[in-house]
Coordinates of C-alpha atoms in Angstrom, one line a residue:
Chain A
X1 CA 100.6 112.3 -14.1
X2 CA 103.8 110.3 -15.5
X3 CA 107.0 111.8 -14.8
X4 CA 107.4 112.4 -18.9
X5 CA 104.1 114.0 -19.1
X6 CA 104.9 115.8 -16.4
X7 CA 108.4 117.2 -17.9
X8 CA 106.7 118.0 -21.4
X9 CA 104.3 120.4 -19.6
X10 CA 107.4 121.7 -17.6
X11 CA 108.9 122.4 -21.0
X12 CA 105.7 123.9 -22.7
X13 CA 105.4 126.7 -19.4
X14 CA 108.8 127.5 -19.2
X15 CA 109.8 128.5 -22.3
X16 CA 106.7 130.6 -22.3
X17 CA 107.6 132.0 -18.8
X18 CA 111.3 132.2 -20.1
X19 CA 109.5 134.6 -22.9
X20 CA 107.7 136.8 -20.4
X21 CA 111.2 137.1 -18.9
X22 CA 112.7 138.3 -21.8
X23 CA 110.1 140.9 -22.4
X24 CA 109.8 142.2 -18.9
X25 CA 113.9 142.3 -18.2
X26 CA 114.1 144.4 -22.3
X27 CA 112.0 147.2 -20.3
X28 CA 114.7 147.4 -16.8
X29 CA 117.2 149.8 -17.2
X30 CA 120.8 148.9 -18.8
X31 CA 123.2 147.7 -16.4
X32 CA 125.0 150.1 -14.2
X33 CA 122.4 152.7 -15.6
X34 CA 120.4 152.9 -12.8
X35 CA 119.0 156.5 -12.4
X36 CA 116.4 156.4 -9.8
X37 CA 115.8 158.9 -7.5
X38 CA 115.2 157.3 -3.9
X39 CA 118.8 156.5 -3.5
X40 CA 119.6 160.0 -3.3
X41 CA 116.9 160.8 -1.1
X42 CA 117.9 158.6 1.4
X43 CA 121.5 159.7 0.8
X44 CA 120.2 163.4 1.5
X45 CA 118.8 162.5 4.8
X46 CA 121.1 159.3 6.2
X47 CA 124.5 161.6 6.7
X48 CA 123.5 165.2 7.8
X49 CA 119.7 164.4 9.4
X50 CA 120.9 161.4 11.3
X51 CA 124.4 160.9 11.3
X52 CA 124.0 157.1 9.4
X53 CA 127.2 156.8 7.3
X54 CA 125.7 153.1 6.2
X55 CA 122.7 154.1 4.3
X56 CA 121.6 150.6 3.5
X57 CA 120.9 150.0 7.2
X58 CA 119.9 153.6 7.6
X59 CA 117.0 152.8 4.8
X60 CA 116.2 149.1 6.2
X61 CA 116.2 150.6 10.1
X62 CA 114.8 154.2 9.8
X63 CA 112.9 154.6 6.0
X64 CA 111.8 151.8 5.9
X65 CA 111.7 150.3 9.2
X66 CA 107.8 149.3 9.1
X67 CA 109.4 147.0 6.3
X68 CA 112.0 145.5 8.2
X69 CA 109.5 144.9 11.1
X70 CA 107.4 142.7 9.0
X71 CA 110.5 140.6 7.8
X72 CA 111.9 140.3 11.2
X73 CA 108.2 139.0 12.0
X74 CA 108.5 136.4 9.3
X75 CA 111.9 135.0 10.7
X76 CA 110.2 135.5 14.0
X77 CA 106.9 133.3 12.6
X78 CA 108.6 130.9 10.6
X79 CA 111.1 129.9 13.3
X80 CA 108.1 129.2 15.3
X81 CA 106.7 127.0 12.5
X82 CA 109.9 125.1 12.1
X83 CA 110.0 124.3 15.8
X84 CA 106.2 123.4 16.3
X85 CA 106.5 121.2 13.3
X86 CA 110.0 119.2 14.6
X87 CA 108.2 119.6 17.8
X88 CA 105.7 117.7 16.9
X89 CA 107.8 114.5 15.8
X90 CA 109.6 114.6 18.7
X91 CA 107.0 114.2 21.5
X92 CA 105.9 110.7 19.8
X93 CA 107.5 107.9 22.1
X94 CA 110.1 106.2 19.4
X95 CA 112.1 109.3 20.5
X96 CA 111.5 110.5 23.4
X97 CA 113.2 107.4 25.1
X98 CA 116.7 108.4 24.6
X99 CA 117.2 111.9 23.9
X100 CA 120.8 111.5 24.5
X101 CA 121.2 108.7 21.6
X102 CA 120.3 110.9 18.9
X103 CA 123.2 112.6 16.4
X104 CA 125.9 112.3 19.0
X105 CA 128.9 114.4 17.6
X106 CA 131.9 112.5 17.5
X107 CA 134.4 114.9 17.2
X108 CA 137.9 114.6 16.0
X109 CA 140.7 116.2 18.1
X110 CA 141.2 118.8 15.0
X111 CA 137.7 119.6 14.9
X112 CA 137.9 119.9 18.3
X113 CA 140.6 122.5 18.0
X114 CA 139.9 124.3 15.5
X115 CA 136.4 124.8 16.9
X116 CA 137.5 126.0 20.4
X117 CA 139.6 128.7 18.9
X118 CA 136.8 130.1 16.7
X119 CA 134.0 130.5 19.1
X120 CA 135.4 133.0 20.9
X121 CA 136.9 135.6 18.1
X122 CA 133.1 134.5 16.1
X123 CA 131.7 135.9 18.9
X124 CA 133.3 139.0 19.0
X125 CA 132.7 139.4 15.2
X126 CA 129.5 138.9 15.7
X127 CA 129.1 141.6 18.2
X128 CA 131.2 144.0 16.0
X129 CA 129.3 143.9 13.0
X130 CA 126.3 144.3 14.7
X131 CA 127.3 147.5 16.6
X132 CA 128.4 149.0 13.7
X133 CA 125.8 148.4 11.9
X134 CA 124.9 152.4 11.5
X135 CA 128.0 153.1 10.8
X136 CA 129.7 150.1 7.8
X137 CA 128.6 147.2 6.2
X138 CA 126.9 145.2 8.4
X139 CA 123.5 145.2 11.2
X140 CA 121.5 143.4 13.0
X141 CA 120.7 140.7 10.1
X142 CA 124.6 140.1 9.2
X143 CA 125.6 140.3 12.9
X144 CA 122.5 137.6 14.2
X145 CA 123.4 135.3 11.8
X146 CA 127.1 135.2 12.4
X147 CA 126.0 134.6 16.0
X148 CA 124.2 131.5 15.2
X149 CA 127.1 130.7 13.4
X150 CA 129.2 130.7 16.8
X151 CA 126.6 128.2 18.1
X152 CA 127.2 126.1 15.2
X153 CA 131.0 126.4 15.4
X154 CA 130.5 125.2 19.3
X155 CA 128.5 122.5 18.8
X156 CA 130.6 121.4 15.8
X157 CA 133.8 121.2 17.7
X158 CA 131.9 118.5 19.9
X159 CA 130.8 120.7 23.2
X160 CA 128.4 117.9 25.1
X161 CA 125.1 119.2 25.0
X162 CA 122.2 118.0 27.2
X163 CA 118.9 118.4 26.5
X164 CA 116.5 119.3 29.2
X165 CA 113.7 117.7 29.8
X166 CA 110.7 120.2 28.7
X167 CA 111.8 123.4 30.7
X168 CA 110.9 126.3 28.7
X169 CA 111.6 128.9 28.7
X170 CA 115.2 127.8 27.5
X171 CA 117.6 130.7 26.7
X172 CA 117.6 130.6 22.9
X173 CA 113.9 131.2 22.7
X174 CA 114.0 134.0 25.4
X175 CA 116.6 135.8 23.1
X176 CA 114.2 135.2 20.0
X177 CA 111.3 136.7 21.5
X178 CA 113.1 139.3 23.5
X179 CA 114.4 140.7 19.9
X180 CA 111.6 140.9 18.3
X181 CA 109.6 142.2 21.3
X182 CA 112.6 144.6 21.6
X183 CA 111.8 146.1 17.9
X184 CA 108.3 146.3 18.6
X185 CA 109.0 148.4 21.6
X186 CA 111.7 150.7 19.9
X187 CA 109.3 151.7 17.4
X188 CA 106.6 152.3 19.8
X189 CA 109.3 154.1 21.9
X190 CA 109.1 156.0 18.8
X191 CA 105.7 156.8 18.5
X192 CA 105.7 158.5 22.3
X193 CA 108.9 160.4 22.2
X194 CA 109.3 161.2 18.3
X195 CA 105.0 161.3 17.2
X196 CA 105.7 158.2 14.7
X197 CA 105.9 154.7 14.9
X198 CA 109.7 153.8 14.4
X199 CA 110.6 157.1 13.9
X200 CA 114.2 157.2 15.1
X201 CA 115.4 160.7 15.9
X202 CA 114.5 160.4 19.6
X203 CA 117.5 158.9 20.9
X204 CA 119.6 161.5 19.3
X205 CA 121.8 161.8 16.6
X206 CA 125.2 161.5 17.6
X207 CA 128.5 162.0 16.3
X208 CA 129.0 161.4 12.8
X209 CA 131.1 158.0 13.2
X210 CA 130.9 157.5 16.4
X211 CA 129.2 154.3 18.0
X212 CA 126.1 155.8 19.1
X213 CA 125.0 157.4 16.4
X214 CA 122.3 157.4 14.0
X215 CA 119.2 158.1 16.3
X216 CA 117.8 154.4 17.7
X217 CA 119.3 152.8 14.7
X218 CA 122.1 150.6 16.4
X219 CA 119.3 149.9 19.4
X220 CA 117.2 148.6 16.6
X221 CA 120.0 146.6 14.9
X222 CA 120.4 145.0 18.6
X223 CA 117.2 143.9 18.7
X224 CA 117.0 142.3 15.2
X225 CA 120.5 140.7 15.9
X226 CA 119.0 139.4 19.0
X227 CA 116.1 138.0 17.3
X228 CA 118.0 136.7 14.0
X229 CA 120.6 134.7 16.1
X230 CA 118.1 133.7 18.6
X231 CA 115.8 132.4 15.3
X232 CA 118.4 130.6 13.6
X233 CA 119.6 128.9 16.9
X234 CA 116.2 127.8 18.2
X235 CA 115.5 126.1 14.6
X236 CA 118.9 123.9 14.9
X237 CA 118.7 123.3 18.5
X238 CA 115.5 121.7 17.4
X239 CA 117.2 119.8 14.1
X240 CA 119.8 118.7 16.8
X241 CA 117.0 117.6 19.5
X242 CA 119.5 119.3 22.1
X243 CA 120.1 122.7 23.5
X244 CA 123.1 123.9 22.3
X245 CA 123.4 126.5 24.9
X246 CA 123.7 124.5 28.0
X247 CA 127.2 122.9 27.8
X248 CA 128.5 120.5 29.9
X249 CA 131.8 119.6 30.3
X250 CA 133.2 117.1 27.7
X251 CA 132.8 113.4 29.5
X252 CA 136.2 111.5 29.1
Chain B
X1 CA 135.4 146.1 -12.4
X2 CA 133.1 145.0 -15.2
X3 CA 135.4 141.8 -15.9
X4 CA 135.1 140.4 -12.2
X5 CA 131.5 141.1 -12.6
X6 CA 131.3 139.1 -15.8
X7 CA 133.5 136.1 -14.4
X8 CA 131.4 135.9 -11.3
X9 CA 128.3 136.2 -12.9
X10 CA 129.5 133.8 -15.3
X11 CA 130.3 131.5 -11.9
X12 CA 127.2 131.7 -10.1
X13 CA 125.3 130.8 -13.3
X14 CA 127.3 127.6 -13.4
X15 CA 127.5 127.1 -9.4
X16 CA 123.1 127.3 -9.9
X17 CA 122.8 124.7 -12.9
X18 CA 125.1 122.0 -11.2
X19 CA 123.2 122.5 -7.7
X20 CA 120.0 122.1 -9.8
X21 CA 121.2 119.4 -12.1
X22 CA 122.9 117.0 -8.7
X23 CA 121.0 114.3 -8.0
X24 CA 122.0 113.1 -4.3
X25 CA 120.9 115.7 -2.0
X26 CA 124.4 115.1 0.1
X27 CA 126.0 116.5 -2.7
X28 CA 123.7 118.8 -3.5
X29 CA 123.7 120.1 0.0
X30 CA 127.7 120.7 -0.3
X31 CA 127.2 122.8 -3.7
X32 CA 124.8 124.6 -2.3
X33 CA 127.4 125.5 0.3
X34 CA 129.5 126.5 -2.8
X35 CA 127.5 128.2 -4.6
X36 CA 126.2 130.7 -1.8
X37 CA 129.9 131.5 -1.1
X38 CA 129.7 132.0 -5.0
X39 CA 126.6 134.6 -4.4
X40 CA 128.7 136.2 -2.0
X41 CA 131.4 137.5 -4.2
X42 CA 128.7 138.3 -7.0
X43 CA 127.1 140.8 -4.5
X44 CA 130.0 142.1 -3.2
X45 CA 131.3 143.1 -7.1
X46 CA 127.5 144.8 -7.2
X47 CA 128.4 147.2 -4.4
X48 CA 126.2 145.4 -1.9
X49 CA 128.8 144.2 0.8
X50 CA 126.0 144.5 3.3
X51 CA 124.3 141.5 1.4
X52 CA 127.4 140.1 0.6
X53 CA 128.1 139.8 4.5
X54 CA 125.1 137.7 5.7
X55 CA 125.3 135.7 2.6
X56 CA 128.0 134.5 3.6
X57 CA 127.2 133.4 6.7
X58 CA 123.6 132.1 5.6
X59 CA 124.8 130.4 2.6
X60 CA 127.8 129.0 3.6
X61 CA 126.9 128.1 7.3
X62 CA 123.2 128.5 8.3
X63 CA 121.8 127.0 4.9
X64 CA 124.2 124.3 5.0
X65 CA 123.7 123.1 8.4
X66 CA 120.0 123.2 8.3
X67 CA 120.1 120.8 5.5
X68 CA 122.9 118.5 6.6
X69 CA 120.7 117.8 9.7
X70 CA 117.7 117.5 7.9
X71 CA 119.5 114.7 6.0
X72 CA 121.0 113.3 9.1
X73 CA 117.1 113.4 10.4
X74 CA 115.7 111.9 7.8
X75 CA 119.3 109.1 7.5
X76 CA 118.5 108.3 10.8
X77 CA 115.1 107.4 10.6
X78 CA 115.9 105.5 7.8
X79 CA 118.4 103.3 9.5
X80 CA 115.8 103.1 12.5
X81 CA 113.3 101.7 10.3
X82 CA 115.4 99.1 8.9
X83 CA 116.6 97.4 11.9
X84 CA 113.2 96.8 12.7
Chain C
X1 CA 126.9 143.0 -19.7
X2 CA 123.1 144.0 -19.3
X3 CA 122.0 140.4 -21.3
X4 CA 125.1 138.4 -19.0
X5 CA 123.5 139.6 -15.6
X6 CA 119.9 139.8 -16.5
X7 CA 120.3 136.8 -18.7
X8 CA 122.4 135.1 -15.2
X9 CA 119.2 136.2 -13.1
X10 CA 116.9 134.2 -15.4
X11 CA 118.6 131.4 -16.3
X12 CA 119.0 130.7 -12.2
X13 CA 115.3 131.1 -12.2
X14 CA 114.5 128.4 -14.7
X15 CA 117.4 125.9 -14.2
X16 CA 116.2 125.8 -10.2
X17 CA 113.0 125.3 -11.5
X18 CA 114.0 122.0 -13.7
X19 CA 115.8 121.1 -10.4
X20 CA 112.3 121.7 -9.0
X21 CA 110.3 119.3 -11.6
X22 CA 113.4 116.9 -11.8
X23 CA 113.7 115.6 -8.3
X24 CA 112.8 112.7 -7.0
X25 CA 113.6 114.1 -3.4
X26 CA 111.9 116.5 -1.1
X27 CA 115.0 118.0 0.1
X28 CA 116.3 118.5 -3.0
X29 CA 113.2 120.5 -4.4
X30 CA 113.9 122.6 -1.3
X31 CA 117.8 123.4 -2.1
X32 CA 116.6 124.0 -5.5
X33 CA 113.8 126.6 -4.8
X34 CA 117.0 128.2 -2.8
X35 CA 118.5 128.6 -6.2
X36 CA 115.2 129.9 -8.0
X37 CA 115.1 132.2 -4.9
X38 CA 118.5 133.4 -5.4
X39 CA 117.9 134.7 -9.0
X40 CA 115.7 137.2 -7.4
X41 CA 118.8 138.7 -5.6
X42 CA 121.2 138.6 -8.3
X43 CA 118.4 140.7 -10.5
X44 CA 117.2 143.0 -7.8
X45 CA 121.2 143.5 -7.2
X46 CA 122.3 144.1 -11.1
X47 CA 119.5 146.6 -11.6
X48 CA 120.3 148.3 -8.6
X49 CA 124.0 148.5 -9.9
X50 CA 125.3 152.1 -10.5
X51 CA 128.7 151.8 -12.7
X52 CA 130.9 154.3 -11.2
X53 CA 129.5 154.3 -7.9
X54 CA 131.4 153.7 -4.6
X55 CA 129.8 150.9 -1.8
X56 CA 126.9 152.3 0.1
X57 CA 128.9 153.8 2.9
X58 CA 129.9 156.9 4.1
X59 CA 126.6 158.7 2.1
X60 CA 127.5 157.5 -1.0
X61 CA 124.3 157.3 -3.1
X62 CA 123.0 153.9 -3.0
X63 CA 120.0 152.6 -5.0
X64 CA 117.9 151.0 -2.5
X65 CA 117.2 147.5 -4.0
X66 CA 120.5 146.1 -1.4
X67 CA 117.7 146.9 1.2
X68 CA 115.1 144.5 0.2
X69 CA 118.2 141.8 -0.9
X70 CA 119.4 142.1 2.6
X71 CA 116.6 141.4 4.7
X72 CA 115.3 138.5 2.2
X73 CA 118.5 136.5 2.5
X74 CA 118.0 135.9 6.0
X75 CA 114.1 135.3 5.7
X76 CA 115.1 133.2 3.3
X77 CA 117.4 131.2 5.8
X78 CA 114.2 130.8 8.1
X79 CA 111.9 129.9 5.6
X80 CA 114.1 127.0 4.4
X81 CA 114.1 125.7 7.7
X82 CA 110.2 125.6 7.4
X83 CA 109.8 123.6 4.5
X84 CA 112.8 121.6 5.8
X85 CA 111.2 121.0 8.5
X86 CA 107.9 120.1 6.2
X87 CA 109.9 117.4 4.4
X88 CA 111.2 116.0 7.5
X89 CA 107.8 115.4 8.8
X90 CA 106.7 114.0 5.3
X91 CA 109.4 111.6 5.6
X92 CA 107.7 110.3 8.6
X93 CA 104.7 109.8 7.5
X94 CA 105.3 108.2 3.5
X95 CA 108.6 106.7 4.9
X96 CA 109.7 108.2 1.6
X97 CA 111.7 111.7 0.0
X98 CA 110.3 110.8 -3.1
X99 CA 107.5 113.4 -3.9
X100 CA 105.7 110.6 -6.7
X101 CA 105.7 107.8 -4.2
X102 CA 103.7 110.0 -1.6
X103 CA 100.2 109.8 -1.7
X104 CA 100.7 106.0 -2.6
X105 CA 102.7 105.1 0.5
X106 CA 100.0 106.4 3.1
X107 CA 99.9 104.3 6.2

């Protein structure tokens, strides 16, 4: 199909999809009118049941954990996917030859900088958000993320990597599967101590605003953190073609 | 409250079109940065700092990065292939 | 305000998907189905919105649709790597971004 053809039958669909839009957003309540009930359920449960002040990750870790155990799979999956596929280019010989030529940083002294004072106070954000994640804004998802982001800081402020020849099992993907392993067994934890899969209450509730609070919701935020940072790291080790978590010391 | 919302709606709708409507996927890749950061604020005004949080850090880092060195892959390949 | 952040979610929704017909790169159909992705968010976020209502924190009443927004933004993340990953490899094999010149290209 030509590329004007193409864009006429573009236009014909979307203004027709653009129409079922408008018909099916006239029937969702106003803005700011939102009435429905489950928030207050939750809300009814998160603070005196469990001791959860945050009840977004109180519903994502505890209501609806099952939920968040299939998403987690999916970053879990689709990390896996995105590695098997690079994988796959890699082992073909017009690379494999020199590992160490490919997307060398070169670094600039700022960079450099800049980069070395921001791993370390990432890394405690990181950590923060993710421990508090029961508690205020924040979990396991936000927390893994921001870790990752600490590897990308590192490797941005020009930190030599090396890439090992073939010796799985490197770090990054221990941590990936260990998270997601880790939620499997917390909610299976929960089925022998508690009668439910992911049921939380067994590991007790806590002080209201204290750390350890909120049943097994901030071990479950651990593992998803784990397996979040460990996902996103693994997929740009592999864009980079080199393990960003064995540094070496910069070569002068 | 309701004007911030307005503005940054307002902002993200425009931050969308002009990732959509950029041609070189360099650029693109760099208003996409932009416009994430964008998203960020939106949810944040819609009482959803949670989302707000790892937005932030997946559309202004994580998103970014994967498709700078997908670009840089595919540049390099390029390059090989042309000395040859 | 209802038509700005409904009519916001939708116009995201098609303008990615022009991006989408538009492009003459593989990458660039994958930052754009980010965008069309994103319209999902803003929407599930603005009819989620309570006016009047304090962040989700300390058991204030929260609607629930944050939830599903949270968790998608990072599968999101992931799944972008997948089809980045996709284009990369199709870039090997056409020698070519360009989505029309695929099939032609095969070597």
């Amino acid at each position: 199909m030509s590329r004007s053809a193409r864009l006429i039958v573009f236009a014909a669909g979307a203004v027709g999809l653009a129409a079922l839009m408008a018909w099916g957003f006239a029937g969702l309540p106003d803005f700011g009118g939102y009435t429905g009930r489950y928030g207050r359920i939750v809300a009814q449960i998160a603070g005196p049941d469990r001791a959860a002040t945050n009840t977004v990750t109180f519903t994502a870790f505890d209501v609806r954990a099952v939920d968040t155990l299939v998403e987690e799979f999916i970053v879990f999956a689709a990390a896996i996917a995105a590695v098997a596929l690079l994988r796959h280019q890699r082992g073909e010989p017009e690379r494999a030859e020199h590992p160490d030529d490919v997307l060398r940083p070169r670094t600039s002294p700022a960079l450099m900088v800049v980069g070395a004072a921001l791993a370390g106070p990432t890394t405690v954000i990181a950590l923060n958000v993710i421990a508090h994640g029961a508690l205020t804004p924040g979990g396991g998802f936000q927390g893994g993320v921001v870790l990752a982001a600490t590897a990308v800081v590192i490797v941005a402020a020009g930190a030599r990597v090396r890439l090992p020849p073939d010796e799985p099992p490197r770090f990054a993907e221990f941590i990936h599967g260990l998270g997601a392993a880790g939620f499997v067994l917390l909610g299976l934890a929960g089925l022998v101590f508690a009668g439910a899969f992911l049921n939380t209450t067994w590991a007790g509730h806590g002080t209201t605003g204290a750390l350890l609070s909120g049943g097994a919701i901030p071990l479950l935020n651990v593992a998803t953190g784990l397996e979040v940072a460990g996902a996103i790291i693994v997929i740009l080790a592999e864009f980079l073609e080199q393990n960003m978590l064995v540094v070496e010391e910069p070569e002068s | 409250m309701t004007a911030v919302q307005a503005v940054l709606l307002v902002l993200v709708g425009v931050a969308g079109t002009l990732v959509a409507l950029a041609r070189d996927p360099l650029r693109q890749t760099i208003l996409a940065g932009i416009y994430g950061l964008t998203l960020a604020l939106l949810f944040f005004a819609l009482q959803a700092p949670d989302v707000a949080l790892s937005q932030i850090v997946v559309g202004g880092v994580a998103l970014p990065a994967m498709l700078l060195l997908a670009l840089a892959e595919v540049r390099a390949r390029e390059q090989k292939g042309d000395d040859e | 305000m209802t038509l700005l952040a409904y009519g916001v979610a939708a116009w995201l929704f098609l303008a990615g998907l022009v991006g989408i017909v538009r492009s003459r790169n593989l990458i660039g159909v994958v930052i754009c189905l980010s965008v069309v992705q994103s319209s999902t968010y803003v929407l599930l976020l603005a009819i989620g919105y309570r006016s009047g209502a304090k962040a989700p924190i300390f058991a204030d009443i929260p609607s629930g649709t944050p939830v599903v927004t949270l968790t998608d933004v990072v599968v999101e993340a992931t799944v972008t790597a997948v089809l980045l990953a996709l284009a990369v490899q199709a870039h090997k094999r056409f020698g070519t971004l360009d989505p029309d010149r695929m099939g032609v290209m095969r070597g």
